[in-house]
């Protein structure tokens, strides 16, 4: 409903049509303003934009399932709020080991559920082992796979449902049924349907925490923590296939597996539940077994149903009582024969059978701790069994009535158990299968490797990394892959702008990093405790050992090229020096040394090389300043050599056209100028031949770079000149060049030093392509130039696959797409050999990737990621400063994966490294770890020492004794606080003072008391005149015995650095307190403020008397968790009374204001420029509190905004944005980053009121769009599109929703949402007409940009894209 009203606009009264909800929202805001006027100053209206930088790495379940196609060997990784499909790949047969190079390849991720995932299961056909058994090749028309991991490809039909379907239960009370398929362009698409769960009755029942599915997928049950169970009848596979089958392919709208549902309850709380296998001859019998606890008793309750009848016929049977040792089972395992099942308890496994014939009979087998705990000092109790898995067995290897089960313990111990129905005892064997070097929870499974294979175990770590292990009987487990986990994340330390050491800089030019670095405390215990550097970007995994080429580096290195070796021994690396050239053969085998090829007479190795390349036949071509040389690698073909007289080659490049020829372009300097020469190589009469085509072209200026490309059967050359231009020429194969067009850079000194061409997919059509020329300039910038006038026809499909280039019309021109400031040195760009939509570039000795994910334009910035080099052999691999790099081309033989296409050759000083660059798009976490011998608790970065200072708990392992109780060890664990100083290298971490436990000389001097634990560390710089002292202050808690009151201390050390770089620390003062000292912060010149017990204490060091003045105290009522000082104000986060702000007034601590919520806060970050503070609490709430300029009578800090995140924020920090993001006017130079304990990273931006209103309007529309939010919360229908400040939760903008808006339609989708007529479903929460909605959008755009804009939609998306740019 809308009405006409008079409003003031631009100083004039005008008549406008307003929606009734818009008027009500304004009235509520005016009412709030009037109330604030009556009580004091008006708080600002601000919003908070949050974006997930990196999701939590915690994997809750690993499920092998073919959810794409029956020929795809998939495995599902279920995270807290996302699902990742991976595929088992690899498997070359080498001697007796048929499975080497096994890996899990990322296929796709789905993370738009909008809620956390409670449980996950698989429905569909039973899993079967892969076939065939033996590796082979295509032969005589019959297919034989190349490895046991590969099966015969089967034709995929659009209407085909895969063998398995994933079932998820969400915390938003929704069931999701999910599978995936490939479209005609090999893109993965998800198909899903939803079914609502019953409304929640009790606050903590969590309906959906249990899911069970019948072995034949006829029924499904969903249970709660309490007594509620929902029973579902599922449609048959044939019926489901018929419903989704349509004349034009799959009709995803009709996909719904549920046929009927029935709600029931049991008498007690559900501990475990699962369906049992029916007995032979009783296939229609569906049996749901529940382990139900009530009071001190636990019962086996079963619900039975004949699948031929309706669910009204389900029958609940009262169960038998379990014995006391079995009343809290850890695992319920349905066995595959009869109705037998097994219960895994703490110390035994019990196998039951004959459940339907009366009282089930059970046989038990002790699960003795034959293997002692892997981390005996990390807990007072023994580890428990956490998950089970059933390996795949072919029919001819499966014994009748036998089950094979893997049991995994929390500390990584794995047992293999054989259970047989007709044997006595039923548990035939139980033995130790090995030890996984990981702490394992529920995420444990076995993967299918084929009928003749052994087993592949996969487990995700809970407190550290997980992995993939290959298991052969009677042999140790072999680790074949790592699954990263950097949780739990604790304290953070940021390092802003770390300078490179001068001895590691080129030409002694001191540079600084573009952004700061973030370090975190991670993991627990002696096995997983570590310092982690949080790094986000693109990973390059180091292959093989580092090669030392010190003798070659002494001559200096200009450039390197990777050239194929046709003998398949390895690869040639040509290295150009200022005065000579070296040719090195790098063998594929790691145990072979590089071979220097210095006796090749056909190549001129006495001078530097301008360019090098290879032909399709493998001939090596070298261009020097005075010659062109080519040598064949086949016997009997004569080489080619051409020497220039009175001329010098200054630039050259190659282009190998598949199935045709190799083109060579050279820029030759003669007396009268610079000329562009063009020719091609061939083979005539057993000799390599080179023929020039056409007359040389006189260039207008000296060339700085030349590049050549193959586009739609045409050759296009680009020449960058010192005059700041890019000249283009084109030619048909075999003909001479003609001028094409010219582009001039606008900036002075904008000289192009390198060129690369990439393609991007249009955001609307996967077929339409954009072509960009990426120019690396001498002034440290990148300019991307877009081809205009492109004709994208059907040939693009072929060009995209084969060359990655689009069709260009003859009237094409270049226009500036984006100018990106990178650094201060020349930028070297290269098209990525593995992905033609991505560029690799180097600047300031660092390596990056650049790509566009949507239509490139000035409003859609490129995504730039830093390349992080990692070494699988060490977790703390350092980043080498780059001197030069190259990539293996597509001509590199594929026989050896080590030198495959795209292999990255990385030269740093005398170190030559080979790496495999990850080709997956987007950001990924690439953490770096430095292991500790305990659990890190607190960490700071000392700018004075240029080191990290880490507090951690060093746990002393206790001797395992199986005697007595099996749940508790008689000897208590011992632990002591420890201190470590960690130096920062170039992207590396290393301990100082000779080891990570270098703190003994410090801690022995202060006599750490029994039960003392370090809680925090702070740097303090008290001043005496012009002299500053450097003091480390450690606050502690002392718990000597359970019956005694806790105490605490302040420990103060003077620190410094010796000439050899070692750190010394001398105890200066130890202050005892009768209560724990929770946290401390420096205040003013010579004061400390700290929380002791439930008091806030301020003490000032009197330099003249050499002691502290009397304490100044204030009452907090509860312990503090964090203290910070912002000018004169003291901010305190407390454990139960929210946030407090104090200041000193007349020698006393005075409360300025406090948070009225009374939440248990964890951390806070002050934003003094906005007079506010951002806080986090244990409920996952991020709140913005305003600090009034003057104290108010209420002493309350007004709440500005509130956001609810999936996990609670453990620490906030500010991080400088990269230099290339600082051009956007609406971005601040620093971004707020929050880390959660579960490993998630969130970026936060405080929004002005006009920005919040505009983004909230777009978000509210997007949350109604199924393509953006396919699983909306039911409350979304109650929220009007018009932004409202009535609730502070409304001030939160979810950047993940806006990210999906950009990825799944962008401008066209926004336009569609604005023009779509209101739906009846949202009649009370939308505008009366689409015209009213569009008019309101235009008003909000005008309010933010303070005037009219040319394109409201595109301008708004430009704002959104810039605000969502990741700061790390």
mmCIF file with all atom_site columns, N, CA and C in Angstrom, residues 73 245 278 296 379 450 482 519 853 867 894 911 927 937 974 1015 1072 1089 1213 1222 1304 1349:
data_model
loop_
_atom_site.group_PDB
_atom_site.id
_atom_site.type_symbol
_atom_site.label_atom_id
_atom_site.label_alt_id
_atom_site.label_comp_id
_atom_site.label_asym_id
_atom_site.label_entity_id
_atom_site.label_seq_id
_atom_site.pdbx_PDB_ins_code
_atom_site.Cartn_x
_atom_site.Cartn_y
_atom_site.Cartn_z
_atom_site.occupancy
_atom_site.B_iso_or_equiv
_atom_site.pdbx_formal_charge
_atom_site.auth_seq_id
_atom_site.auth_comp_id
_atom_site.auth_asym_id
_atom_site.auth_atom_id
_atom_site.pdbx_PDB_model_num
ATOM 1  N N  . UNK A 1 73   ? 34.345 -40.959 -8.401  1.00 0.00 ? 73   UNK A N  1
ATOM 2  C CA . UNK A 1 73   ? 34.695 -41.467 -7.072  1.00 0.00 ? 73   UNK A CA 1
ATOM 3  C C  . UNK A 1 73   ? 34.783 -40.283 -6.103  1.00 0.00 ? 73   UNK A C  1
ATOM 4  N N  . UNK A 1 245  ? 12.523 -36.460 -14.664 1.00 0.00 ? 245  UNK A N  1
ATOM 5  C CA . UNK A 1 245  ? 12.831 -36.585 -16.080 1.00 0.00 ? 245  UNK A CA 1
ATOM 6  C C  . UNK A 1 245  ? 11.867 -35.720 -16.888 1.00 0.00 ? 245  UNK A C  1
ATOM 7  N N  . UNK A 1 278  ? 17.574 -55.570 7.311   1.00 0.00 ? 278  UNK A N  1
ATOM 8  C CA . UNK A 1 278  ? 16.562 -56.620 7.511   1.00 0.00 ? 278  UNK A CA 1
ATOM 9  C C  . UNK A 1 278  ? 17.154 -58.009 7.246   1.00 0.00 ? 278  UNK A C  1
ATOM 10 N N  . UNK A 1 296  ? 18.825 -43.397 35.354  1.00 0.00 ? 296  UNK A N  1
ATOM 11 C CA . UNK A 1 296  ? 20.037 -44.227 35.376  1.00 0.00 ? 296  UNK A CA 1
ATOM 12 C C  . UNK A 1 296  ? 20.026 -45.368 34.370  1.00 0.00 ? 296  UNK A C  1
ATOM 13 N N  . UNK A 1 379  ? 45.522 -34.819 28.783  1.00 0.00 ? 379  UNK A N  1
ATOM 14 C CA . UNK A 1 379  ? 44.223 -34.981 29.421  1.00 0.00 ? 379  UNK A CA 1
ATOM 15 C C  . UNK A 1 379  ? 44.365 -35.878 30.628  1.00 0.00 ? 379  UNK A C  1
ATOM 16 N N  . UNK A 1 450  ? 39.305 -49.397 -5.434  1.00 0.00 ? 450  UNK A N  1
ATOM 17 C CA . UNK A 1 450  ? 39.196 -50.458 -6.430  1.00 0.00 ? 450  UNK A CA 1
ATOM 18 C C  . UNK A 1 450  ? 39.194 -51.817 -5.773  1.00 0.00 ? 450  UNK A C  1
ATOM 19 N N  . UNK A 1 482  ? 47.812 -34.423 3.287   1.00 0.00 ? 482  UNK A N  1
ATOM 20 C CA . UNK A 1 482  ? 47.511 -33.700 4.518   1.00 0.00 ? 482  UNK A CA 1
ATOM 21 C C  . UNK A 1 482  ? 46.238 -32.883 4.347   1.00 0.00 ? 482  UNK A C  1
ATOM 22 N N  . UNK A 1 519  ? 49.761 -13.305 13.129  1.00 0.00 ? 519  UNK A N  1
ATOM 23 C CA . UNK A 1 519  ? 50.204 -14.537 13.753  1.00 0.00 ? 519  UNK A CA 1
ATOM 24 C C  . UNK A 1 519  ? 49.198 -14.910 14.844  1.00 0.00 ? 519  UNK A C  1
ATOM 25 N N  . UNK A 1 853  ? 36.722 -12.395 -12.001 1.00 0.00 ? 853  UNK A N  1
ATOM 26 C CA . UNK A 1 853  ? 35.701 -13.426 -11.896 1.00 0.00 ? 853  UNK A CA 1
ATOM 27 C C  . UNK A 1 853  ? 34.392 -13.020 -12.558 1.00 0.00 ? 853  UNK A C  1
ATOM 28 N N  . UNK A 1 867  ? 51.102 -15.372 -3.908  1.00 0.00 ? 867  UNK A N  1
ATOM 29 C CA . UNK A 1 867  ? 51.484 -16.773 -4.027  1.00 0.00 ? 867  UNK A CA 1
ATOM 30 C C  . UNK A 1 867  ? 52.377 -17.130 -2.846  1.00 0.00 ? 867  UNK A C  1
ATOM 31 N N  . UNK A 1 894  ? 54.170 -34.792 -20.677 1.00 0.00 ? 894  UNK A N  1
ATOM 32 C CA . UNK A 1 894  ? 53.317 -35.110 -19.548 1.00 0.00 ? 894  UNK A CA 1
ATOM 33 C C  . UNK A 1 894  ? 53.704 -36.428 -18.891 1.00 0.00 ? 894  UNK A C  1
ATOM 34 N N  . UNK A 1 911  ? 69.315 -20.345 -4.868  1.00 0.00 ? 911  UNK A N  1
ATOM 35 C CA . UNK A 1 911  ? 68.367 -21.444 -4.682  1.00 0.00 ? 911  UNK A CA 1
ATOM 36 C C  . UNK A 1 911  ? 67.399 -21.505 -5.855  1.00 0.00 ? 911  UNK A C  1
ATOM 37 N N  . UNK A 1 927  ? 48.345 -21.617 5.799   1.00 0.00 ? 927  UNK A N  1
ATOM 38 C CA . UNK A 1 927  ? 48.989 -21.290 7.073   1.00 0.00 ? 927  UNK A CA 1
ATOM 39 C C  . UNK A 1 927  ? 50.423 -21.798 7.128   1.00 0.00 ? 927  UNK A C  1
ATOM 40 N N  . UNK A 1 937  ? 49.284 -19.839 24.641  1.00 0.00 ? 937  UNK A N  1
ATOM 41 C CA . UNK A 1 937  ? 48.168 -19.137 25.270  1.00 0.00 ? 937  UNK A CA 1
ATOM 42 C C  . UNK A 1 937  ? 48.123 -17.657 24.902  1.00 0.00 ? 937  UNK A C  1
ATOM 43 N N  . UNK A 1 974  ? 51.577 -33.069 34.720  1.00 0.00 ? 974  UNK A N  1
ATOM 44 C CA . UNK A 1 974  ? 52.340 -31.913 35.178  1.00 0.00 ? 974  UNK A CA 1
ATOM 45 C C  . UNK A 1 974  ? 52.550 -30.970 34.009  1.00 0.00 ? 974  UNK A C  1
ATOM 46 N N  . UNK A 1 1015 ? 48.889 -15.837 32.201  1.00 0.00 ? 1015 UNK A N  1
ATOM 47 C CA . UNK A 1 1015 ? 47.646 -15.434 31.566  1.00 0.00 ? 1015 UNK A CA 1
ATOM 48 C C  . UNK A 1 1015 ? 47.849 -14.416 30.451  1.00 0.00 ? 1015 UNK A C  1
ATOM 49 N N  . UNK A 1 1072 ? 53.454 -9.808  44.248  1.00 0.00 ? 1072 UNK A N  1
ATOM 50 C CA . UNK A 1 1072 ? 52.463 -10.809 44.635  1.00 0.00 ? 1072 UNK A CA 1
ATOM 51 C C  . UNK A 1 1072 ? 51.109 -10.148 44.883  1.00 0.00 ? 1072 UNK A C  1
ATOM 52 N N  . UNK A 1 1089 ? 47.733 -0.404  34.288  1.00 0.00 ? 1089 UNK A N  1
ATOM 53 C CA . UNK A 1 1089 ? 46.381 -0.667  34.728  1.00 0.00 ? 1089 UNK A CA 1
ATOM 54 C C  . UNK A 1 1089 ? 46.118 -2.152  34.524  1.00 0.00 ? 1089 UNK A C  1
ATOM 55 N N  . UNK A 1 1213 ? 41.605 -7.369  15.320  1.00 0.00 ? 1213 UNK A N  1
ATOM 56 C CA . UNK A 1 1213 ? 42.841 -6.659  14.997  1.00 0.00 ? 1213 UNK A CA 1
ATOM 57 C C  . UNK A 1 1213 ? 42.573 -5.767  13.792  1.00 0.00 ? 1213 UNK A C  1
ATOM 58 N N  . UNK A 1 1222 ? 43.833 0.842   -2.133  1.00 0.00 ? 1222 UNK A N  1
ATOM 59 C CA . UNK A 1 1222 ? 43.701 2.159   -1.520  1.00 0.00 ? 1222 UNK A CA 1
ATOM 60 C C  . UNK A 1 1222 ? 43.194 3.214   -2.497  1.00 0.00 ? 1222 UNK A C  1
ATOM 61 N N  . UNK A 1 1304 ? 26.360 -14.446 -8.873  1.00 0.00 ? 1304 UNK A N  1
ATOM 62 C CA . UNK A 1 1304 ? 25.271 -15.175 -9.520  1.00 0.00 ? 1304 UNK A CA 1
ATOM 63 C C  . UNK A 1 1304 ? 24.348 -14.298 -10.358 1.00 0.00 ? 1304 UNK A C  1
ATOM 64 N N  . UNK A 1 1349 ? 23.657 9.745   -10.486 1.00 0.00 ? 1349 UNK A N  1
ATOM 65 C CA . UNK A 1 1349 ? 24.724 8.955   -11.092 1.00 0.00 ? 1349 UNK A CA 1
ATOM 66 C C  . UNK A 1 1349 ? 24.228 8.442   -12.433 1.00 0.00 ? 1349 UNK A C  1
#
